[in-house]
Amino acid sequence: MKQEQIRNFSIIAHIDHGKSTLADRIMELTGTTNDREAKNQLLDDLAVEQSHGITVKSKTVQNLYKADNGNTYQYNLIDTPGHVDFSYEVSKSLAASEGALLLVDATQGIQAQTVANYRLAKQNHLTIIPVINKIDSTIADVPKVEQQIRNLDKEFTDMTILKISAKNGLGIHDVLEAIYQRIPAPCGEKQQPLKALIFDSLFDPFKGIIAYVRIYDGIITKHTTLMLMANEQHFSANELGVFTPSMVPVNELYPGEVGFIMTGLKEPHLVRIGDTLTNYSVPTNQPIQGYEPVQSMVFAGFYPKNNDYNKLKLAIEKLALNDSSFQFNLETSTALGPGFRCGFLGILHLQIIRERLEKEYGLEVLTTSPNVTYQVHVKGQQQQDVLVVNNPVNFPYFSLIEDVEEPYVQAEITTPNDSLGAIMKLAEKHKGIFQTMKNEADLVTLIYNMPLSEIAYDFFSHLKSASHGYATMNTVFIGYQLADVVKVEIHINYAKVDALSFVLHREDAQIMTQALVHKLKVTVPKKLYPMPVQAIIEGKVIARIDIPPLRKNAAVNGEQRSISKKQALLRRQSANKRLEAHSDVTLTQEVFNSILELD
Ligand code: GDP
Ligand code: MG
């Protein structure tokens, strides 16, 4: 295929505006799939994606389109994930494209995610084709949505806006024609040294890591020795191919093409998404710019529920291979035994990984309350010697600490006008420092600088409820800033429960720990003896409550015993238990959620 006949594009849309349906129609009309296959919505095939209705991993499909002008074009449709927490993955897909179809539901109009995606596409300098979908619907308001699209960008005129029904196929031909007419062919020189972007990867137990690549310059031929620029790792391209959408081998990949390479490498950390792939003997001197490596922002412990440690380990390893933004290390907790400290992009990412462990591997996991990374300066150490703390258990004793810095993000929240007040109140409650705001269509975008810890817990669901589900949020890490934070230790029955330690802002400590002990009173499974719960900060008990004993079971054994005998039994049990206090607390998910749900 000649380079000028290649088009790389994505479809971007708010959730449920019809992205998958349009992708199916495109694959159907270009003969890529037959009808029955298309019904299965090929682009989202993971079980979790089906249940969340969102697409997690970027994928790509090559379609051949016979155009009205007599030429045949290669249309590489690069799928983008549909959720805000994954704007990183959206960027990845967009970096491999020259154009995007911006899809807007005619019954709903522009939504927060439409605006967020539009901005990402602009940042990536893509050609945007605006498309109004669902014009068949009786409640469609096409003129109103057209007006909204024109307001979004003055380059969108009535002439450029396409109107379709992805469901019944109306207008899809116009979309296919517009793609080659409006989106530029990829540039790039095949005589230049090889320069390719790794925009995704996948692990196959037999073939090793499969890299998804977009070629910028040069050619990849089978058995060429290739090199990853980040770590100078080299390997032979065992097999190359394209997705149609099944993997079809090819002999060569040319500039502008999107395909896969079987690297044969088995260690996931070697293949970094966003890295530049080049030729080992004739390397490029210019790696691809502006592509930031992903950083885990939120950490939590994952522990097996039913002694499934080895199974959990295998499953976590496999998931990490498949998702380079998910990281893990082994850790051991006195209360929970061996487990893993895992790093995520955000809370939704954590939930999706947990759900995949449950659905795809049948494993139940206990998740400790999430935390962010703290940079701690210890007294007497050089200022540049920072202690990076990803687990509250490792937070130094307070008298040793000089100061602590915590990560800050810039949060861009887009919401309908009528929830503006509620959203501003919420952001300020979570220590958001207002920066600016701007209006677009009926939406307003607010920019706040906030401590990441304030949104790492439950902020997202509060945002959704404050806006009746309509607000979206994108965050960008902006650096570490000084923080007045303290570590809270939870002691149950006079023994520290390490897995329940967490770090919070000092100003919130009094109220939050009071609320927490009240929650723990309900969530910690009762024993036959009373158990005091204490929240301790800097060596002082600042909140305390007693979990009442569970008396029923004791009574069962002693049917005919007198009251005093029963009490003696309880006292004895209590005394015994106190000696082995560290081992007797049963930690359930509800116990950890008590911290997560603090507000
Ligand atoms: P996605 O979340 O953007 O991938 O959206 P889907 O493609 O899954 O579509 C969401 C819902 O809208 C589904 O129930 C589709 O059947 C429906 N839908 C998609 N396109 C159209 C359309 O053109 N007309 C109508 N009436 N419904 C549509
Ligand atoms: Mg979809």
Short mmCIF file of C-alpha atoms and ligand atoms in Angstrom, two decimals, residues 19-21 41 44 53-55, ligand 2:
data_model
loop_
_atom_site.label_atom_id
_atom_site.label_comp_id
_atom_site.label_asym_id
_atom_site.label_seq_id
_atom_site.Cartn_x
_atom_site.Cartn_y
_atom_site.Cartn_z
CA LYS A 19 -18.27 4.79 19.19
CA SER A 20 -18.39 0.99 19.17
CA THR A 21 -21.43 0.96 16.91
CA GLN A 41 -18.38 -5.30 18.97
CA ASP A 44 -14.02 -4.31 23.23
CA GLY A 53 -19.10 -0.60 28.94
CA ILE A 54 -15.70 0.95 28.50
CA THR A 55 -12.63 0.04 26.53
MG MG B 2 -17.95 1.11 23.30
#
